[in-house]
Short mmCIF file of C-alpha atoms in Angstrom, two decimals:
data_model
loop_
_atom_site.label_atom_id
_atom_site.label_comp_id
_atom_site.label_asym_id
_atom_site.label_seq_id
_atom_site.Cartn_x
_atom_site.Cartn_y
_atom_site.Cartn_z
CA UNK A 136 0.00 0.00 0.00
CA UNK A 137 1.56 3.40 -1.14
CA UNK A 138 2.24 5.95 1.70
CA UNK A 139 -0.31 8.71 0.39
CA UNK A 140 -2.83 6.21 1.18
CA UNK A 141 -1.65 5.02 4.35
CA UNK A 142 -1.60 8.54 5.41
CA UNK A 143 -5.06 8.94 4.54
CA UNK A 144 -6.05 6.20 6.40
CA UNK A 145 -4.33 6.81 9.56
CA UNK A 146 -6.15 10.45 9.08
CA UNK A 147 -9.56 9.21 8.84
CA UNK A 148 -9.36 6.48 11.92
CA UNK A 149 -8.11 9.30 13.77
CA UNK A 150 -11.23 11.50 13.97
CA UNK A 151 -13.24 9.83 16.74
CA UNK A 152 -10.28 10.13 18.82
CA UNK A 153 -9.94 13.80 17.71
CA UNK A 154 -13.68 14.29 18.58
CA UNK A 155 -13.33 12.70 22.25
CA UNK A 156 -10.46 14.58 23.22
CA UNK A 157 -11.76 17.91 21.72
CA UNK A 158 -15.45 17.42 23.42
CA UNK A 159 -14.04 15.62 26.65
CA UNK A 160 -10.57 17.38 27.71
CA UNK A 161 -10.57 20.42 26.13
CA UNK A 162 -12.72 23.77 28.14
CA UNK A 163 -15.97 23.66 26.51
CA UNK A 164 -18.14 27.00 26.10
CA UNK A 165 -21.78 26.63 25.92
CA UNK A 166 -23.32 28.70 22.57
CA UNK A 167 -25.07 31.59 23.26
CA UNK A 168 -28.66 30.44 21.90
CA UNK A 169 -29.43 29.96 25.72
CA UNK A 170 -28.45 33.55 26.93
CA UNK A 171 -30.20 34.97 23.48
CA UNK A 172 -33.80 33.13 24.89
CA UNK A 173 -33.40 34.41 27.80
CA UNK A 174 -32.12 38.07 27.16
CA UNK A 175 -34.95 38.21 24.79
CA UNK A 176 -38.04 36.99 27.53
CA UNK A 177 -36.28 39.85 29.57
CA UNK A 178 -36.59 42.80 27.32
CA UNK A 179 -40.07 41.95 25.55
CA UNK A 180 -41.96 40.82 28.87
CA UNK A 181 -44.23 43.91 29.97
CA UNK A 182 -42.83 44.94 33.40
CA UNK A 183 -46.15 46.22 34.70
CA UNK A 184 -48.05 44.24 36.03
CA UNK A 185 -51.70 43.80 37.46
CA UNK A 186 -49.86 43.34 40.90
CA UNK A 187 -47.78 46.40 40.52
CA UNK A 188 -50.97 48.58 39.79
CA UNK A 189 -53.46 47.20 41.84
CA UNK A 190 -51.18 48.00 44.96
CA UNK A 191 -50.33 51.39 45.64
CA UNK A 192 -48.43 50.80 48.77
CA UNK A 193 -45.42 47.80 46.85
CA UNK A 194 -42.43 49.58 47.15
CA UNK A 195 -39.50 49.25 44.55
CA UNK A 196 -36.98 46.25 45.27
CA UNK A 197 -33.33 46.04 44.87
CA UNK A 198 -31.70 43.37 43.15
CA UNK A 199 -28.52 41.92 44.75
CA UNK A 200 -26.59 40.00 41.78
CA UNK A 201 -23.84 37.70 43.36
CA UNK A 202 -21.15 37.36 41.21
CA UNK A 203 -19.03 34.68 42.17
CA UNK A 204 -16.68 31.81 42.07
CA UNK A 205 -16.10 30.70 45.06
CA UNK A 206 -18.35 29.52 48.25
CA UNK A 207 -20.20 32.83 49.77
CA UNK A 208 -18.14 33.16 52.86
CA UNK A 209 -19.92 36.22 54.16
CA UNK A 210 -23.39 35.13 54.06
CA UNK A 211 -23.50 35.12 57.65
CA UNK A 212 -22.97 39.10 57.28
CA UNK A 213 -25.66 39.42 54.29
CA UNK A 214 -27.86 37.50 55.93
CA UNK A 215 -27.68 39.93 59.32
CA UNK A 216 -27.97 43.17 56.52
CA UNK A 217 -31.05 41.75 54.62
CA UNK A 218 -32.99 40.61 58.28
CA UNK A 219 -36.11 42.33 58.56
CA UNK A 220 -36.14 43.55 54.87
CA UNK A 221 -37.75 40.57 52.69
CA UNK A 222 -39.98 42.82 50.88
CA UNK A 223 -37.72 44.90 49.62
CA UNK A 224 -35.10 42.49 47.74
CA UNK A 225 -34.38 39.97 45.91
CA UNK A 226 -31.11 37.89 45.43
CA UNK A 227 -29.51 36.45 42.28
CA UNK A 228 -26.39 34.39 42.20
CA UNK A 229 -24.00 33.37 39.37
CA UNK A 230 -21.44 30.68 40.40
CA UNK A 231 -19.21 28.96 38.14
CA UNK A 232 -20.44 25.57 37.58
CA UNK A 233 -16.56 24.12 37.58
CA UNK A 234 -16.35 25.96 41.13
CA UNK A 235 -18.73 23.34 43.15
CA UNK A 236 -19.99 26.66 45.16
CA UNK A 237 -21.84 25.32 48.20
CA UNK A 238 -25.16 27.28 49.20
CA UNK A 239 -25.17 28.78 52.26
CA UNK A 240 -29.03 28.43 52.67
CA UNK A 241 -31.15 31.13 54.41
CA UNK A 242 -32.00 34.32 52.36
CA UNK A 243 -29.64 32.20 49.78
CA UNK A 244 -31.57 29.10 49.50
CA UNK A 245 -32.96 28.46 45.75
CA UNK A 246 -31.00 31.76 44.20
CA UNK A 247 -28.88 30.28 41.86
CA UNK A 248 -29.56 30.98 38.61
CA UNK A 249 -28.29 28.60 35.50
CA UNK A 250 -24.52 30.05 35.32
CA UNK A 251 -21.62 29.16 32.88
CA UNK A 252 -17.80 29.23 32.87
CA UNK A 253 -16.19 32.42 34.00
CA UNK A 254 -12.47 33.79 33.42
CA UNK A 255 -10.40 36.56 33.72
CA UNK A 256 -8.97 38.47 30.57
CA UNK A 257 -12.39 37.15 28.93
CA UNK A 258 -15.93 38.96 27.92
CA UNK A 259 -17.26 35.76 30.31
CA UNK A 260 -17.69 37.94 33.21
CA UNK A 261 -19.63 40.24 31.01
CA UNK A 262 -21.65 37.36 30.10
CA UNK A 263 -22.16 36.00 33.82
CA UNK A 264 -23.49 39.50 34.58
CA UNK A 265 -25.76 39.95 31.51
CA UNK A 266 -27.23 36.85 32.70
CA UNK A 267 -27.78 37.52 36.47
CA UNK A 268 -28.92 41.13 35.09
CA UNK A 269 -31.93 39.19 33.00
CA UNK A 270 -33.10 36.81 35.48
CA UNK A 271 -33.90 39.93 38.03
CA UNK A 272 -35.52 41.60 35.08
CA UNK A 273 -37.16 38.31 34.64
CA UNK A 274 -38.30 37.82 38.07
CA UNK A 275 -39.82 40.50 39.86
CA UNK A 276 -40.88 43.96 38.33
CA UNK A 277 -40.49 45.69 40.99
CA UNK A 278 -37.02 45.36 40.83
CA UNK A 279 -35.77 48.75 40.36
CA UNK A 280 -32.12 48.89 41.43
CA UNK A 281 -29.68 45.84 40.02
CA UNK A 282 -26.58 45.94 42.34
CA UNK A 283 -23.80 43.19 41.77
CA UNK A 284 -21.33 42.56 44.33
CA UNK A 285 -18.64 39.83 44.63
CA UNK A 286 -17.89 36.99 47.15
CA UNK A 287 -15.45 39.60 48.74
CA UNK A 288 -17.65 41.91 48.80
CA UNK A 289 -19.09 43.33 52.33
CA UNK A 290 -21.71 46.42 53.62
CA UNK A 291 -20.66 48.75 55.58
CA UNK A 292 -23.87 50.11 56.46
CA UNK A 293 -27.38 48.81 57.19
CA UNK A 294 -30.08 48.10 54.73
CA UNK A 295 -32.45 50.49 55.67
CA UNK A 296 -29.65 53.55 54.90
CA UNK A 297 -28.72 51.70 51.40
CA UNK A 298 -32.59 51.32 50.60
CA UNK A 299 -33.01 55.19 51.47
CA UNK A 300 -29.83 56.34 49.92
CA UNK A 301 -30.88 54.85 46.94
CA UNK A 302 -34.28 55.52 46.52
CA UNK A 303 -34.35 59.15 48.14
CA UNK A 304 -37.77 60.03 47.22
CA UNK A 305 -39.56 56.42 46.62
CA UNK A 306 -42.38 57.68 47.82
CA UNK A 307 -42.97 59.49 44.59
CA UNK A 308 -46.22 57.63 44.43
CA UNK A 309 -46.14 54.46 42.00
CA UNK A 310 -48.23 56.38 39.48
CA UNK A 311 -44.85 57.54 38.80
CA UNK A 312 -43.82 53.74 38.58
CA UNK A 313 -46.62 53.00 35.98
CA UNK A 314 -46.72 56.27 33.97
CA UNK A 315 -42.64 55.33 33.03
CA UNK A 316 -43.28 51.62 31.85
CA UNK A 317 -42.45 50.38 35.30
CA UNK A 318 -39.20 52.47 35.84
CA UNK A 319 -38.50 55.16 38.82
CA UNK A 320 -36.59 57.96 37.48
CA UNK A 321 -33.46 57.49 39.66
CA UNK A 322 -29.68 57.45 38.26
CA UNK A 323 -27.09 54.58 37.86
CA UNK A 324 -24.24 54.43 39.96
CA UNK A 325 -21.28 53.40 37.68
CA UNK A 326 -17.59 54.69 37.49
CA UNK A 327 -17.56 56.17 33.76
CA UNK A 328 -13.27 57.25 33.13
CA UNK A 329 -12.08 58.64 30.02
CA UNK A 330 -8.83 59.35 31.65
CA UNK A 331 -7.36 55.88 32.49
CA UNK A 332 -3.62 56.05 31.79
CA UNK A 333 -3.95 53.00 30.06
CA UNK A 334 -6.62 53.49 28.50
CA UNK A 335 -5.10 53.20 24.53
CA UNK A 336 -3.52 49.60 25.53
CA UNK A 337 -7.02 48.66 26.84
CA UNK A 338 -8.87 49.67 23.98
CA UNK A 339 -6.19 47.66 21.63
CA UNK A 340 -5.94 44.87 23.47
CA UNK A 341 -8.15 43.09 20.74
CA UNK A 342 -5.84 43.88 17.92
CA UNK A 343 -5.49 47.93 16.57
CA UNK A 344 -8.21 49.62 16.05
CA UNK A 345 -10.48 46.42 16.22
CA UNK A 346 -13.16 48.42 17.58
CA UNK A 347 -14.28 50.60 15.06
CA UNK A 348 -16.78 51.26 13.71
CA UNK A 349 -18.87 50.65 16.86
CA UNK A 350 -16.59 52.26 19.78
CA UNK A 351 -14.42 54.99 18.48
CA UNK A 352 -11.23 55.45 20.76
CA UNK A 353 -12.98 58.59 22.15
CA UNK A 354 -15.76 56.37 23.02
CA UNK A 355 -13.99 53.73 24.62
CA UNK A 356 -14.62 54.28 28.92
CA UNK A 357 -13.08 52.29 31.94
CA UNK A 358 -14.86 51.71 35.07
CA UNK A 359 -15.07 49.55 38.16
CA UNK A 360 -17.16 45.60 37.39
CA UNK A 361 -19.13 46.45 40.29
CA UNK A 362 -22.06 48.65 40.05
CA UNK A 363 -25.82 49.70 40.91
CA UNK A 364 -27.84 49.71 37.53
CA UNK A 365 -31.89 51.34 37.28
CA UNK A 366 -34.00 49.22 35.55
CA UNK A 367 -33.95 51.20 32.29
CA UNK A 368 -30.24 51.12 32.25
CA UNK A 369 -29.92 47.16 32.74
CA UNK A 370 -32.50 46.82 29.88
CA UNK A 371 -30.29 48.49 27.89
CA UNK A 372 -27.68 46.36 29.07
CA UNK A 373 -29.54 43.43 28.28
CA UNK A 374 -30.90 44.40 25.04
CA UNK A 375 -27.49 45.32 23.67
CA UNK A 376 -25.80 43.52 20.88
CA UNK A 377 -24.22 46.04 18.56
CA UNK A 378 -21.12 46.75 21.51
CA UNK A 379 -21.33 43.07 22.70
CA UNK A 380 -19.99 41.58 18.85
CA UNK A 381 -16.67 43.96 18.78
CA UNK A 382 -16.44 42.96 23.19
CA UNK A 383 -16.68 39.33 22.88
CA UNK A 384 -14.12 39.09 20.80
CA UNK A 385 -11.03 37.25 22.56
CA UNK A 386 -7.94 39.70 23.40
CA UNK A 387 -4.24 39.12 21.96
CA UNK A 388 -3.02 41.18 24.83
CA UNK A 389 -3.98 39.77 28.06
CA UNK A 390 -1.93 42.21 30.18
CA UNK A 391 -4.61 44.62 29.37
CA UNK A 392 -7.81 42.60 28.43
CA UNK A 393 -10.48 43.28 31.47
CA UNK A 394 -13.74 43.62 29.52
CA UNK A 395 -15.80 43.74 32.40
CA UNK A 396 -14.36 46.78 33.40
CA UNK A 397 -14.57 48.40 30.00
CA UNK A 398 -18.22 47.20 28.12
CA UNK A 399 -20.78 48.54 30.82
CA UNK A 400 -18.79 51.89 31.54
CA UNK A 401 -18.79 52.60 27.70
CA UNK A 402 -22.31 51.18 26.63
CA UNK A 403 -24.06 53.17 29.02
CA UNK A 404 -21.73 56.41 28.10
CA UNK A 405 -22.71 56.21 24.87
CA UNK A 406 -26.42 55.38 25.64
CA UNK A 407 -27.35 57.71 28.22
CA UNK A 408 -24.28 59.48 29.90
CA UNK A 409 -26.10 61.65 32.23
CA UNK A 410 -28.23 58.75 33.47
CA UNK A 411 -25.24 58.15 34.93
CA UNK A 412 -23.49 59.24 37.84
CA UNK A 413 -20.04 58.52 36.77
CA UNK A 414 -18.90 57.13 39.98
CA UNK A 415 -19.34 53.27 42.05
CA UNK A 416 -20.69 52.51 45.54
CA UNK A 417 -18.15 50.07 46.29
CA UNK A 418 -14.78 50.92 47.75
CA UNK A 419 -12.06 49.12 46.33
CA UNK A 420 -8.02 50.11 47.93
CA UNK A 421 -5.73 49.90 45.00
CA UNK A 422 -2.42 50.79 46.99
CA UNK A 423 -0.12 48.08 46.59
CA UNK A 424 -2.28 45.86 44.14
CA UNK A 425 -0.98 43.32 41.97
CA UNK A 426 -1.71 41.24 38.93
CA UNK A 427 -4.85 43.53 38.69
CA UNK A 428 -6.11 42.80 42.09
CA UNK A 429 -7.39 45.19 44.83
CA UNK A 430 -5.97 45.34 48.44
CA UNK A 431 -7.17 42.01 50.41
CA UNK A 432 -8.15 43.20 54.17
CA UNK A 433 -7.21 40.52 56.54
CA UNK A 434 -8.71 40.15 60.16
CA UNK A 435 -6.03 42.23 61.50
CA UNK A 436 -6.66 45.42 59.61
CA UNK A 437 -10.66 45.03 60.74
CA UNK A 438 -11.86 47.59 62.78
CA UNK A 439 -14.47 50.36 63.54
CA UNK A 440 -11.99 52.85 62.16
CA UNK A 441 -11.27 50.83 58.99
CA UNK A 442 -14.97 50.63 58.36
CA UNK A 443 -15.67 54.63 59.44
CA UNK A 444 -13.06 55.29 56.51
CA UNK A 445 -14.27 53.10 53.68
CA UNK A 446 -17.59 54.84 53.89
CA UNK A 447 -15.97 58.00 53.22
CA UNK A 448 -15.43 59.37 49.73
CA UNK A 449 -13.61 62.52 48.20
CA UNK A 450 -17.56 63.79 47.75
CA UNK A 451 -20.83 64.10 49.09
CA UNK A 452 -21.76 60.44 48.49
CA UNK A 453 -21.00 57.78 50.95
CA UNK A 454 -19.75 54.34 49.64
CA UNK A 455 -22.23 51.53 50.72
CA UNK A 456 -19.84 48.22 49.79
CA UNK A 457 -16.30 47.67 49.81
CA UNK A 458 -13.90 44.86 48.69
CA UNK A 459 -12.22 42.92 48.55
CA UNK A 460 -11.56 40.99 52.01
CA UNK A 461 -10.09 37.87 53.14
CA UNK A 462 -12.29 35.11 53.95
CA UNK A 463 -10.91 35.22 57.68
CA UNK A 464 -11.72 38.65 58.08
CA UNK A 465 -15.82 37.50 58.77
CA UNK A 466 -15.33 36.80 62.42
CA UNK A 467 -13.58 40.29 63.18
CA UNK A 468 -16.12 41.92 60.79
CA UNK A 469 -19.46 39.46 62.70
CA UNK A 470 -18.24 41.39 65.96
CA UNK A 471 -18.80 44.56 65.53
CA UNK A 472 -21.54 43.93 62.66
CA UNK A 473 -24.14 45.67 65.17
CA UNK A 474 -22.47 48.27 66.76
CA UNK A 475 -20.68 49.85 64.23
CA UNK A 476 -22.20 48.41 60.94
CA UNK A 477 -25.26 48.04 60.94
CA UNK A 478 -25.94 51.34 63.29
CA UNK A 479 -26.81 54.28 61.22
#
């Protein structure tokens, strides 16, 4: 037999074993006809309903979207914030199916939603949130604030000041809910920067001028991944798909690929800039970061002071969250949970 054709044979009998190592070893990304279904039930369902009109005294919910990869190690902490509050929240939570994330039951019993793969330098965080984003809008219409948070994410004050700080005037009577499609008129709290130093290596990290046409440099925004979306604002977010083709695509320089920190900053500048606040809730402490991570508190840095100072900003606004802290650091932080915390 002549060597062309054993070559071609050896080729063909090869496949299957091609196949099973390609489906069975290699990391395996779900298509996105799931997310599509369920994006589109989320921007074409009406959002007010018979419940939401017939009851003039339903108050607007926030939605807490946990974003995570790991077990929930502070649930003891977001379980003694949300006490006392059930009407006024709801919880989502996106763990990585390859994490094994155990549930840490009470307010967090059944809130998993159907999650997928997440990675750094990747628009699968983007994804992750889209998703947790949809299932609030999904779920409850009276969902009127979307805030995601992190596994290392804690509050540093008590539900009843976040609740008021956000909705300062909810009792603008819910004819004011129905007469805007089911949306209050309140802003988004997301960092918006057009001054990163960085920002022309971020914006390239896809290739040059990969972008364009849909984000022009002067377009392009940076931001912090964690923020507190209205309801029109994570429609828009959910709805999107012209900005989503050019930030799904993969990155050929990783050092400075972190599209979750660029895609929501930029689509909502470009959508609706002064919607936006331009600035985050959540405290993060760059000093001394590395590898793109944030300060990690550890027990011994936990204290009433430490608290007292991450509520503080270089404004009038007070931050409400901070990150990211060590998983020991729940005892110190359980202590003085009431006393300092949790007291207004």
């Amino acid at each position: 037999m002549s060597s062309p054709i054993l070559v071609s044979l050896a080729l063909i009998l090869s496949l299957p074993f091609v196949f099973f190592f390609t489906q069975h070893l290699l990391p395996q990304f779900s298509p996105d006809s799931d997310d599509l279904s369920l994006f589109h039930r989320a921007t074409t369902t009406t959002t007010t309903t018979a419940h939401t009109t017939n009851h003039l005294s339903t108050k607007p919910k926030i939605a807490f979207l946990f974003l995570t990869n790991t077990n929930l190690t502070f649930a003891p902490l977001w379980e003694k914030f949300f006490t006392g509050n059930n009407h006024l929240f709801n919880i989502y939570i996106h763990a990585d199916p390859t994490s094994s994330v155990v549930s840490p039951g009470g307010v967090f019993h059944n809130r998993f939603i159907p999650s997928k793969l997440t990675q750094r330098a990747s628009p699968s965080l983007i994804s992750a949130t889209r998703r947790l984003i949809a299932s609030a809008l999904l779920d409850d219409p009276l969902n009127q604030y979307f805030a995601l948070v992190s596994q290392h994410c804690v509050p540093l004050l008590s539900f009843r000041f976040v609740y008021k700080y956000l909705f300062k005037n909810q009792l603008l009577s819910l004819a004011s809910f129905t007469a805007n499609d089911g949306n209050f008129l309140y802003p988004s709290f997301i960092e918006i920067l057009a001054d990163d130093q960085n920002l022309n290596e971020r914006y390239n990290a896809r290739g040059e001028n990969i972008m364009l046409p849909e984000v022009r440099f002067e377009d392009f925004r940076v931001g912090s991944q964690f923020f507190i979306l209205n309801r029109k604002h994570a429609m828009v977010v959910v709805r999107d798909k012209k900005l989503w083709k050019k930030f799904r695509l993969p990155c050929v320089n990783v050092y400075s690929c972190y599209p979750e920190e660029h895609y929501f900053p930029t689509l909502l500048s470009m959508e609706d800039p002064n919607g936006c606040t331009g600035f985050t809730l959540t405290r993060v402490n760059w000093t001394g970061c590395w590898d793109g991570h944030p300060h990690l508190y550890t027990p011994e840095e936990v204290s009433p002071e430490l608290v007292r100072q991450l509520r503080v900003s270089n404004s009038s606004y007070s931050y409400l969250f901070a990150r990211k802290f060590s998983p020991e650091s729940l005892a110190p932080l359980m202590d003085i949970a009431d006393d300092v915390i949790f007291r207004d």
